[in-house]
Short mmCIF file of C-alpha atoms in Angstrom, two decimals:
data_model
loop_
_atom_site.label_atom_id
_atom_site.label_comp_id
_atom_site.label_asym_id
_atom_site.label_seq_id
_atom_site.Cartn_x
_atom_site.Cartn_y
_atom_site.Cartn_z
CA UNK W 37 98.76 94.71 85.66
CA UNK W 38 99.53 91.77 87.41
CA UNK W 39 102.38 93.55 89.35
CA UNK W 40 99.45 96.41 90.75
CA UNK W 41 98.03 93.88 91.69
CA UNK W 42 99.90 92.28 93.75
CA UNK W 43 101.32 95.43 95.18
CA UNK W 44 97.72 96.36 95.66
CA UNK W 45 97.85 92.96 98.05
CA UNK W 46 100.77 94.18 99.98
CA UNK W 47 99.05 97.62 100.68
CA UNK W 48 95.97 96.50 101.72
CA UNK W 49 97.64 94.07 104.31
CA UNK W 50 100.11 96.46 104.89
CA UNK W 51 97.08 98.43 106.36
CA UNK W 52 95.95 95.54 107.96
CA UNK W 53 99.07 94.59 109.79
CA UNK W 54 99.45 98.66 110.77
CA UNK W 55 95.68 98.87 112.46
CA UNK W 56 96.33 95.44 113.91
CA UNK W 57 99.79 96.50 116.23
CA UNK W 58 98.36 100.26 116.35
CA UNK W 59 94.41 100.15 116.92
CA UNK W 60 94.47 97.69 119.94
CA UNK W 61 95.07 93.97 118.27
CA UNK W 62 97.61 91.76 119.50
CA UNK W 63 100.79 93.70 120.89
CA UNK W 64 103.91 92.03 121.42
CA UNK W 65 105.67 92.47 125.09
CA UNK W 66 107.61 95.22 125.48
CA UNK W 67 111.62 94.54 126.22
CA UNK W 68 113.56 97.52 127.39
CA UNK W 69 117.22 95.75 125.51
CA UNK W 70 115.43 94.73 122.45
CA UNK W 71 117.52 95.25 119.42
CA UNK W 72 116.12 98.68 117.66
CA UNK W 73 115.94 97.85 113.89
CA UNK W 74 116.43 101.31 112.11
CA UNK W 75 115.54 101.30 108.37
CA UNK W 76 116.97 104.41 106.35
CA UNK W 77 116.64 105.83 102.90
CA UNK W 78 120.27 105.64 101.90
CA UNK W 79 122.72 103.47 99.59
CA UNK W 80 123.87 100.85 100.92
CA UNK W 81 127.46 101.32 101.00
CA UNK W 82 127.88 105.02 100.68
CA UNK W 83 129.20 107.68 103.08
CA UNK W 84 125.74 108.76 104.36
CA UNK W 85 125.25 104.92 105.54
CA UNK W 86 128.14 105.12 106.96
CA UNK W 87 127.15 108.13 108.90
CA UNK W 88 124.10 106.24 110.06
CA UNK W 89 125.83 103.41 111.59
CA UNK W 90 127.79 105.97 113.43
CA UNK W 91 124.92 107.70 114.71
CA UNK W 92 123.00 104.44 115.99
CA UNK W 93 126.81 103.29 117.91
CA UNK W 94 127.04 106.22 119.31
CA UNK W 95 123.26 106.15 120.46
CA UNK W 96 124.12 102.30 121.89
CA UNK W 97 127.11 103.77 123.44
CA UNK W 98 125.24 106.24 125.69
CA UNK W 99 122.04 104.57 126.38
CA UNK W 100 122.80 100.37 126.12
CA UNK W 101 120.22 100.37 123.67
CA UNK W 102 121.49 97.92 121.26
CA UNK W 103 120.69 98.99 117.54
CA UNK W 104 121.01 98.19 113.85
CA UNK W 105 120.68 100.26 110.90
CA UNK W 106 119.47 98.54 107.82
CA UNK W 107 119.92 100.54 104.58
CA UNK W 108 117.58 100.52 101.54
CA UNK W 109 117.04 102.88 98.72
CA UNK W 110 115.09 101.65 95.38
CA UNK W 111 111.78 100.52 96.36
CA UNK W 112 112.25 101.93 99.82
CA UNK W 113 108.29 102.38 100.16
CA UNK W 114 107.32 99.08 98.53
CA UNK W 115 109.57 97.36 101.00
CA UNK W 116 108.38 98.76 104.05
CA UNK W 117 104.89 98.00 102.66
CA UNK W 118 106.15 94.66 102.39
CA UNK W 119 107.48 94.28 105.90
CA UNK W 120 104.08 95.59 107.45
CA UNK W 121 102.45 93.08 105.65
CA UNK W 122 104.66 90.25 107.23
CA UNK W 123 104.58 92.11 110.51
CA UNK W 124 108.06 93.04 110.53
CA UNK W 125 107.71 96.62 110.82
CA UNK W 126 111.38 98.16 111.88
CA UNK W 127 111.34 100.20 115.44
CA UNK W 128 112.52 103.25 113.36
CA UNK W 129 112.30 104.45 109.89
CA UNK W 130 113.83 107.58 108.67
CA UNK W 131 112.22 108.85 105.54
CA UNK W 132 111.12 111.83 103.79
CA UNK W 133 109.14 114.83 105.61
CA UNK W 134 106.77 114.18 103.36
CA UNK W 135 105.60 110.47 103.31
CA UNK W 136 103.85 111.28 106.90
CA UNK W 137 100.55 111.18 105.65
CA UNK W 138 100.84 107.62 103.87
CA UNK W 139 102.31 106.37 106.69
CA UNK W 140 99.45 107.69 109.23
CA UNK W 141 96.75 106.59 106.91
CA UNK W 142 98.23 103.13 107.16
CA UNK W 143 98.64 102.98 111.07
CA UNK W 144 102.15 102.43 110.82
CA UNK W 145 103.49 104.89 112.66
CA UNK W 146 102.53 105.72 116.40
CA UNK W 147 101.96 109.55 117.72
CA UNK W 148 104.55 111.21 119.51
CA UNK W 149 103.83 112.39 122.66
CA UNK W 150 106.24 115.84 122.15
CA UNK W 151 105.74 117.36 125.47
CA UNK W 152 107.43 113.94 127.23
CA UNK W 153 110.14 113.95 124.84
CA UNK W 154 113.15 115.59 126.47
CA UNK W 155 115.31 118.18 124.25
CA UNK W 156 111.57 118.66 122.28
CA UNK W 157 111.79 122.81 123.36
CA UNK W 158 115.22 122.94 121.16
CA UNK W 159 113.96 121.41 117.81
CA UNK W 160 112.71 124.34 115.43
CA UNK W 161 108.99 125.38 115.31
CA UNK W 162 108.85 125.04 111.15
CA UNK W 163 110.45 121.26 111.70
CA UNK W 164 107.50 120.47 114.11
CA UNK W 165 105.52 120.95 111.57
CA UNK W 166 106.81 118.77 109.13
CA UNK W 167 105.82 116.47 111.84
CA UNK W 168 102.67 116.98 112.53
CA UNK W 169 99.75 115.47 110.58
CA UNK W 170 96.79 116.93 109.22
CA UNK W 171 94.81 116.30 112.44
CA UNK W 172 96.80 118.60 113.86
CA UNK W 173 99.04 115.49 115.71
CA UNK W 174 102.45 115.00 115.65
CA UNK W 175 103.66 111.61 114.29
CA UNK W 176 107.00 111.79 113.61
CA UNK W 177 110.28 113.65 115.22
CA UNK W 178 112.08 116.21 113.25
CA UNK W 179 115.83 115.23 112.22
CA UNK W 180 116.96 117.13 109.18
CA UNK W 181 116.02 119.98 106.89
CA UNK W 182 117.01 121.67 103.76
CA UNK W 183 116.02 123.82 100.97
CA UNK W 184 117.01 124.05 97.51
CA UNK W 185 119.58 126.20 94.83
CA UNK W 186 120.84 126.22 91.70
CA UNK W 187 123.90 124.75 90.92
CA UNK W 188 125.76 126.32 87.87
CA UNK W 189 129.10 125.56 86.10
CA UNK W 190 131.13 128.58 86.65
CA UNK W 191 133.84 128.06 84.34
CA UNK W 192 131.36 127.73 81.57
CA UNK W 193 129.26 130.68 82.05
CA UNK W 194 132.74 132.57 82.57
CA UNK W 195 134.29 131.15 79.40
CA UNK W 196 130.85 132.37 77.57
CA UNK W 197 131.06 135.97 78.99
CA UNK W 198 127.81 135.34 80.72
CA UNK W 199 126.41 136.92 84.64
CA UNK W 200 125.20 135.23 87.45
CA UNK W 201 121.34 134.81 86.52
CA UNK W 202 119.54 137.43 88.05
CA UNK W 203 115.77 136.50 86.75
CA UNK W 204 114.58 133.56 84.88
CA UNK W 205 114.68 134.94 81.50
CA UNK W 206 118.71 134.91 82.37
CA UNK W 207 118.61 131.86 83.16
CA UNK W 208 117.05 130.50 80.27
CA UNK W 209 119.44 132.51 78.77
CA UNK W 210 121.95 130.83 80.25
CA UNK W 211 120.67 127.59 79.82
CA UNK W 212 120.52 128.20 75.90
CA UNK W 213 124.02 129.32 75.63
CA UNK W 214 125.96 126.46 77.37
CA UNK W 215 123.83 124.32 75.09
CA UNK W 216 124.34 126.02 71.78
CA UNK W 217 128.05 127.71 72.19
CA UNK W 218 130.07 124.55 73.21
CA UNK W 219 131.49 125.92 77.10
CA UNK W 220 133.56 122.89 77.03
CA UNK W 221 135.72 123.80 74.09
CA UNK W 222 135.43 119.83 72.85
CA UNK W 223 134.56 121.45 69.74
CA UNK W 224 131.26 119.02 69.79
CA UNK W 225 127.44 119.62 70.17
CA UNK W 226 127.15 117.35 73.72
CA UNK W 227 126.76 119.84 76.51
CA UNK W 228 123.22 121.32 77.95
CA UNK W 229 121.56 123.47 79.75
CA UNK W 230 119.59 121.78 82.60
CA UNK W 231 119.85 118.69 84.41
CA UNK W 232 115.78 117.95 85.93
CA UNK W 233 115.26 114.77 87.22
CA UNK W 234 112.02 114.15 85.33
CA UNK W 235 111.32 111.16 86.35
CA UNK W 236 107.33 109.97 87.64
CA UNK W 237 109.17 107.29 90.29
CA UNK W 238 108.30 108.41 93.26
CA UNK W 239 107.25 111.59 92.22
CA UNK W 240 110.29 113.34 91.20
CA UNK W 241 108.87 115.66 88.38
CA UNK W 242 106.23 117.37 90.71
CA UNK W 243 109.26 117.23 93.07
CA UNK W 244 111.47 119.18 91.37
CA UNK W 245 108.58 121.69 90.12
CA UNK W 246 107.31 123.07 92.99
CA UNK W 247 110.58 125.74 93.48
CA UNK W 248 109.35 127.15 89.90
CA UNK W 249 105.53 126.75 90.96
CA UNK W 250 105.77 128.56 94.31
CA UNK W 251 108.50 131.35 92.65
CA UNK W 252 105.63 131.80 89.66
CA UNK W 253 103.45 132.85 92.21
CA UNK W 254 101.32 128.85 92.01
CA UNK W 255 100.22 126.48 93.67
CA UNK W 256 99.50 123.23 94.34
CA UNK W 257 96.44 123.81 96.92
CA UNK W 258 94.92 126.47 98.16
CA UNK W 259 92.88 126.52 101.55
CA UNK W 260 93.26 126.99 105.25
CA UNK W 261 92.49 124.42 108.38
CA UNK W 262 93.13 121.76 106.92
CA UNK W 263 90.32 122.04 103.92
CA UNK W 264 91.26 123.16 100.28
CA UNK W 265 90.53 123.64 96.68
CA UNK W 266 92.82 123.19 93.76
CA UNK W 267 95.37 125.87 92.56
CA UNK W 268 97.38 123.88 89.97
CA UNK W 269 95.21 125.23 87.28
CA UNK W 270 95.21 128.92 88.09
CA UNK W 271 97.09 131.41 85.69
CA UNK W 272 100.04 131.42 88.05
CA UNK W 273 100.49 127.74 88.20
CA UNK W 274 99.84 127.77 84.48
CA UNK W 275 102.69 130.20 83.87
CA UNK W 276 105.20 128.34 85.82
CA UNK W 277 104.14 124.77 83.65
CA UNK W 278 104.82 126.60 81.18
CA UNK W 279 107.98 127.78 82.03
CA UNK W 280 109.01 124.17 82.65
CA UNK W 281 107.57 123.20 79.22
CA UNK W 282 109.95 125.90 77.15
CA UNK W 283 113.20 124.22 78.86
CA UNK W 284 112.09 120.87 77.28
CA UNK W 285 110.64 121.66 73.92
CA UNK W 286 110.85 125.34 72.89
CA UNK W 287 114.71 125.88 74.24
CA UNK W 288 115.61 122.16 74.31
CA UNK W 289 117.94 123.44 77.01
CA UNK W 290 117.62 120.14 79.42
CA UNK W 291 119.69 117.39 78.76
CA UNK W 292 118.35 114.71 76.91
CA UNK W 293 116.73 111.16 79.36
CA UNK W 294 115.91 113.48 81.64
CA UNK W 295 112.04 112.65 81.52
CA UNK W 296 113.04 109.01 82.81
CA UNK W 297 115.93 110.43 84.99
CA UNK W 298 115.64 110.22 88.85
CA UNK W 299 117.89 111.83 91.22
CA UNK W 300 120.63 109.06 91.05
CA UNK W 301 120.88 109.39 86.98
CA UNK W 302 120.88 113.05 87.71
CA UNK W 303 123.70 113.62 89.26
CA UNK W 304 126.43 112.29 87.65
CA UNK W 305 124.95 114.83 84.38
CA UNK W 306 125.75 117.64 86.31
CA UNK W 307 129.32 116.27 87.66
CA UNK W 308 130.26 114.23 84.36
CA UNK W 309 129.73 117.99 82.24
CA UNK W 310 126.44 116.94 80.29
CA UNK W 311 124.11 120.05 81.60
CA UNK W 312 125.44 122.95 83.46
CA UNK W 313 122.44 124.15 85.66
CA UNK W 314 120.80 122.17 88.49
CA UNK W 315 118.28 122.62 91.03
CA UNK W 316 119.41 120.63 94.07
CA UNK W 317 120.20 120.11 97.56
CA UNK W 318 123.34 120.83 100.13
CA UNK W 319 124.08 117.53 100.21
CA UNK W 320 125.40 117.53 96.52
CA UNK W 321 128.42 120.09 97.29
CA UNK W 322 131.14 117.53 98.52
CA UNK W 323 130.24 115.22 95.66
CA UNK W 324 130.44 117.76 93.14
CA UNK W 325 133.47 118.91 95.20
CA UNK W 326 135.43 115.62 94.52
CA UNK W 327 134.32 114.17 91.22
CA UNK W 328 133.68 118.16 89.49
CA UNK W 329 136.11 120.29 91.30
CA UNK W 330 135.15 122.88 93.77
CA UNK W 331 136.33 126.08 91.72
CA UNK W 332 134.36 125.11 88.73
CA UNK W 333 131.07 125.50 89.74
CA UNK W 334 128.92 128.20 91.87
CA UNK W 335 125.99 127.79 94.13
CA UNK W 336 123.11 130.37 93.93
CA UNK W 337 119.28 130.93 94.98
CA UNK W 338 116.77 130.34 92.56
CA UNK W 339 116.04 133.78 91.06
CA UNK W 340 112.83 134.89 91.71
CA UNK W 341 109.94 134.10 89.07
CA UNK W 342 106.94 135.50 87.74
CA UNK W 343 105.31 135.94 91.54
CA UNK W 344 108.11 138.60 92.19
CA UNK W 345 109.60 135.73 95.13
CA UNK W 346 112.25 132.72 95.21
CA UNK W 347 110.98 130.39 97.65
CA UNK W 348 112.76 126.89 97.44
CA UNK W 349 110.77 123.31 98.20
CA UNK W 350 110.83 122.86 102.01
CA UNK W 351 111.80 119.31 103.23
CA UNK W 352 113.98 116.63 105.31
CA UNK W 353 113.55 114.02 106.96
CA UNK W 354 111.78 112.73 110.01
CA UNK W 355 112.44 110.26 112.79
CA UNK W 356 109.20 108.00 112.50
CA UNK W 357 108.36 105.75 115.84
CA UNK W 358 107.11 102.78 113.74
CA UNK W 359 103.83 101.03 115.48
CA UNK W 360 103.91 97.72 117.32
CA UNK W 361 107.71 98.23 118.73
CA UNK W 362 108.84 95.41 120.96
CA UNK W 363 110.75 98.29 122.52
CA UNK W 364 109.10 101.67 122.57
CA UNK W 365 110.87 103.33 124.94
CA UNK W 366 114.13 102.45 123.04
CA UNK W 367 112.64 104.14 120.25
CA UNK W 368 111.90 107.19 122.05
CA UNK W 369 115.28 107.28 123.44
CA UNK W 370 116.88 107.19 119.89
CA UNK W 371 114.76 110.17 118.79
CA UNK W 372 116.17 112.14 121.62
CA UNK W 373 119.46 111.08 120.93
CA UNK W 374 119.43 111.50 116.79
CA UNK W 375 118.22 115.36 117.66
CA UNK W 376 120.13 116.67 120.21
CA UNK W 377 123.02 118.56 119.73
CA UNK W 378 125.34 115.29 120.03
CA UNK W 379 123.25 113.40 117.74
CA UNK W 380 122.70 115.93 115.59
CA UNK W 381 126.56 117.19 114.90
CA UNK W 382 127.23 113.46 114.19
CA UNK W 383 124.82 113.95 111.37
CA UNK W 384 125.85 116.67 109.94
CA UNK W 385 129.56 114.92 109.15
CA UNK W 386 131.36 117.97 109.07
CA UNK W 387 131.93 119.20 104.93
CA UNK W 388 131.45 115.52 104.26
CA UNK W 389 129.71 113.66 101.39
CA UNK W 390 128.36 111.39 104.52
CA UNK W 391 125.92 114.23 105.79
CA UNK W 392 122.44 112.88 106.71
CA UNK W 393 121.53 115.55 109.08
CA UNK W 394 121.94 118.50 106.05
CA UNK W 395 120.56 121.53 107.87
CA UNK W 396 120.24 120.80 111.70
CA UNK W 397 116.43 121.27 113.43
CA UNK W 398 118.01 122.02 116.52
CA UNK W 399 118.51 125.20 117.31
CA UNK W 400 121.35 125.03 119.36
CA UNK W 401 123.87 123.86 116.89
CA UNK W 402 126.25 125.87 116.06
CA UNK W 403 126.34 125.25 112.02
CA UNK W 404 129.34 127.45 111.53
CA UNK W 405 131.41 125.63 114.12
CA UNK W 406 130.50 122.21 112.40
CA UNK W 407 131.16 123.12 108.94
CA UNK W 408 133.63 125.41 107.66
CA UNK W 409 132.01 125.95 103.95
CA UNK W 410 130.12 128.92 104.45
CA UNK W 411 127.81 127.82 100.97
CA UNK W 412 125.77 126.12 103.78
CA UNK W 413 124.80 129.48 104.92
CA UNK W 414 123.09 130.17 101.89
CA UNK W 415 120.53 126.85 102.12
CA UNK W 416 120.42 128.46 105.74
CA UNK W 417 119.17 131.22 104.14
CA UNK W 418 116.75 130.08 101.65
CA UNK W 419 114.97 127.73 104.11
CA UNK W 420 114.84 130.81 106.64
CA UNK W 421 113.27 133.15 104.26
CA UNK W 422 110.42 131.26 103.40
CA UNK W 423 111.06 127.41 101.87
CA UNK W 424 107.64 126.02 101.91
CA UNK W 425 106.79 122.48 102.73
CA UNK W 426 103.80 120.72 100.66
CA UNK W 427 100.05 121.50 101.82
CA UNK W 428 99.40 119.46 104.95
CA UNK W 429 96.75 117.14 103.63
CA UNK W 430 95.93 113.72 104.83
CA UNK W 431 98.57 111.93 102.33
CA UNK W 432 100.51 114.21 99.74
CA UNK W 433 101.47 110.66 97.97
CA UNK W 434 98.77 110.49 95.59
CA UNK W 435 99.17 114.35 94.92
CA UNK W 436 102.56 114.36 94.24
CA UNK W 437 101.93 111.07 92.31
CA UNK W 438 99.12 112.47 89.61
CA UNK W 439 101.32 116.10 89.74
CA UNK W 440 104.49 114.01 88.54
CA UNK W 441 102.75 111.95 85.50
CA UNK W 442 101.03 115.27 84.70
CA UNK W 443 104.14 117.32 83.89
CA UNK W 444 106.38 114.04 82.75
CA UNK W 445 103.44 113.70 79.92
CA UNK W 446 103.88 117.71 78.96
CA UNK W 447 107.42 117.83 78.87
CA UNK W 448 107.42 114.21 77.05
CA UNK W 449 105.14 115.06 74.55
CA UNK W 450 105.18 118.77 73.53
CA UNK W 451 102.08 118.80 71.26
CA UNK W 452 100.07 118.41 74.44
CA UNK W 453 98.00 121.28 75.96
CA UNK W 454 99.22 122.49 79.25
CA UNK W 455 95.86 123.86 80.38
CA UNK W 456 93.74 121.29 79.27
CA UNK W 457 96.22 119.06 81.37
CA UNK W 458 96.10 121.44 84.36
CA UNK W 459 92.38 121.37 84.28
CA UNK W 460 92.34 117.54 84.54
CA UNK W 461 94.88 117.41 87.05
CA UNK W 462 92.76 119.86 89.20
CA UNK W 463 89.62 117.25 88.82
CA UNK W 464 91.97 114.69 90.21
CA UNK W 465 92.84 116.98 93.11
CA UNK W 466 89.32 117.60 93.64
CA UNK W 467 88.66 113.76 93.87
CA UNK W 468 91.25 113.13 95.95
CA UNK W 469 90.38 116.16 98.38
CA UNK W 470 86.86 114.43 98.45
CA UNK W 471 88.31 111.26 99.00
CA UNK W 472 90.56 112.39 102.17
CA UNK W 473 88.45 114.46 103.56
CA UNK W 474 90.38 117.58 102.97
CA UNK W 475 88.08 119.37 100.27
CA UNK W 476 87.21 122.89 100.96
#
């Protein structure tokens, strides 16, 4: 308790420190060659850092704009929180499409003026809209996109005389075989269906569901400008927790951790052979490539669910102006640079484990010419043919938040009820509708 607490603190000052540099408190003097201090969601160390520090030379090469790019992953959010509270926001922040909300709710992020921004015509109309809050403003700049497939150990399936799944009953199918008839030929009871990163930190369970909720036919909300009612409990959304509960505790298909696993613990299950089917991102394939091998796995859209549709999770990541800037038209500058078609191929990093741009928002890119593998055509695809973001509400956070613990306590405990969970989890929608504003 004592730890919500004092992260309670940090919020509240967080907010604070936000209204004071963006709601007309002190500002500090602007300086044109200020030092741009760019905070990003990454490992420190790894390839897609890398990448980062590449993009913000090549940004100080062009412009003069000096800049430095600070990487942070665990507790990403809790440190930012932290620096607002000290009044040490960064210039620039790039984080998840969908941690706008929090961030405008807070004041730490300023609004983009998009018709001043040069290049703004280029970026793709579904990206703007990952930027835009519910108010209808935009507070962030688009930078990357992707959608989501399955990942699935070819040589297994192959070995067990099994198709590509075509529905989800053959996947499930699929699932049940490579954890019951050994595909590794280790003669030995250790290999799995699924790999879910089931963690609540930061979400991840609600996450990774809402592929299978959307494909079910589901929902999270339901509503239209900007006001809405709660869909998690309807028979559709009920269907598709179910679904999710069978893999854990009818089947016992998923590999076992998972409900504490986040996407770093995740991985290395699908690469290291422990589960042989996993929902993930592009920027997986030149991991899996290297540590796996490239000719023993596939990659292949979700099949369609209940609902009669696939439609993948929508998301990326966003160039956020951060409020109270010693240098705002330095930041501005970088945002034009990270999405143009310079900034933007940079990102991309060929076929590289060091992508941070994974599916480019500009529209003038020429993907194929940057990257050879044609499996990025398929996340093309999918996030073409109808990936959905999450419901534009004033902050998703808390949704996604009371969504995660939700399913992590069905698939953790399999005596519980799924609709008598569902129904509770709608009340706390409703609440929290209330509380933003946002209820229909």
């Amino acid at each position: 308790m004592a730890g919500r607490r004092v992260l309670a603190v940090a919020v509240t000052a967080a907010v604070a420190a936000g209204c004071l540099v963006a709601c007309g408190g002190d500002k500090p003097a602007t300086d044109a060659k200020a030092e741009l201090q760019i905070w990003v969601r990454k490992p420190p160390g790894s390839n897609t850092e890398k990448t980062d520090q590449q993009l913000a030379a090549a940004f100080t090469a062009k412009t003069g704009v000096p800049a430095k790019v600070t990487a942070l992953f665990d507790d990403f959010e809790t440190k930012l929180q932290q620096a607002a509270a000290q009044k040490k926001l960064p210039d620039i922040v790039i984080n998840d499409t969908d941690r706008l909300g929090g961030l405008v709710k807070q004041g730490l992020v300023r609004e983009v003026d998009r018709a001043t921004l040069a290049g703004q015509a280029d970026l793709t109309p579904s990206s703007w809209q990952a930027a835009t809050g519910a108010d209808g403003k935009i507070y962030g700049v688009p930078f990357s996109a992707q959608s989501f497939a399955l990942f699935v150990r070819k040589d297994w399936r192959e070995k067990l005389g099994l198709q590509t799944p075509k529905t989800w009953a053959d996947m499930d199918a699929l699932a049940k075989a490579f954890t019951a008839g050994d595909p590794d030929g280790n003669g030995k009871p250790d290999t799995y269906g699924y790999v879910i990163p089931a963690s609540t930190k930061r979400g991840y369970t609600s996450w990774y569901f809402a592929s299978l909720l959307w494909s079910a036919g589901g929902d999270f909300l339901t509503g239209a400008d900007g006001k809405f009612t709660p869909a998690i409990n309807n028979p559709q959304s009920l269907a598709a927790v179910q679904e999710l509960t069978k893999q854990f505790c009818t089947d016992k298909s998923v590999v076992p951790g998972s409900v504490t696993a986040e996407t770093t613990q995740a991985h290395p299950l699908f690469e290291t052979g422990k589960g042989g089917i996993y929902l993930t991102g592009p920027y997986n394939m030149a991991r899996f490539d290297k540590n796996l091998g490239k000719d023993k796995y596939e990659v292949v859209a979700l099949p369609p669910g209940p609902g009669g549709k696939s439609v993948s999770l929508a998301e990326g990541e966003n160039v956020y102006l951060m409020a109270g800037s010693a240098n705002p038209d330095g930041q501005t500058r970088f945002a034009e640079y990270a999405t143009s078609v310079d900034g933007q191929t940079l990102g991309m990093a060929g076929d590289t484990d060091g992508n941070v741009v994974r599916l480019p928002v500009n529209s003038k890119v020429d993907t194929a010419a940057v990257r050879k593998d044609t499996r990025w055509q398929l996340f093309a695809g999918i996030y073409q043919d109808g990936a959905r973001y999450v419901p534009v509400v004033p902050d998703w956070t808390p949704f996604r938040q009371s969504a995660a613990d939700t399913l992590n306590g069905l698939v953790a405990d399999c005596a519980a009820d799924p609709k008598t969970a569902l129904d509770k989890l709608a009340q706390t929608f409703t609440d929290e509708l209330t509380k933003q504003g946002a209820k229909a």
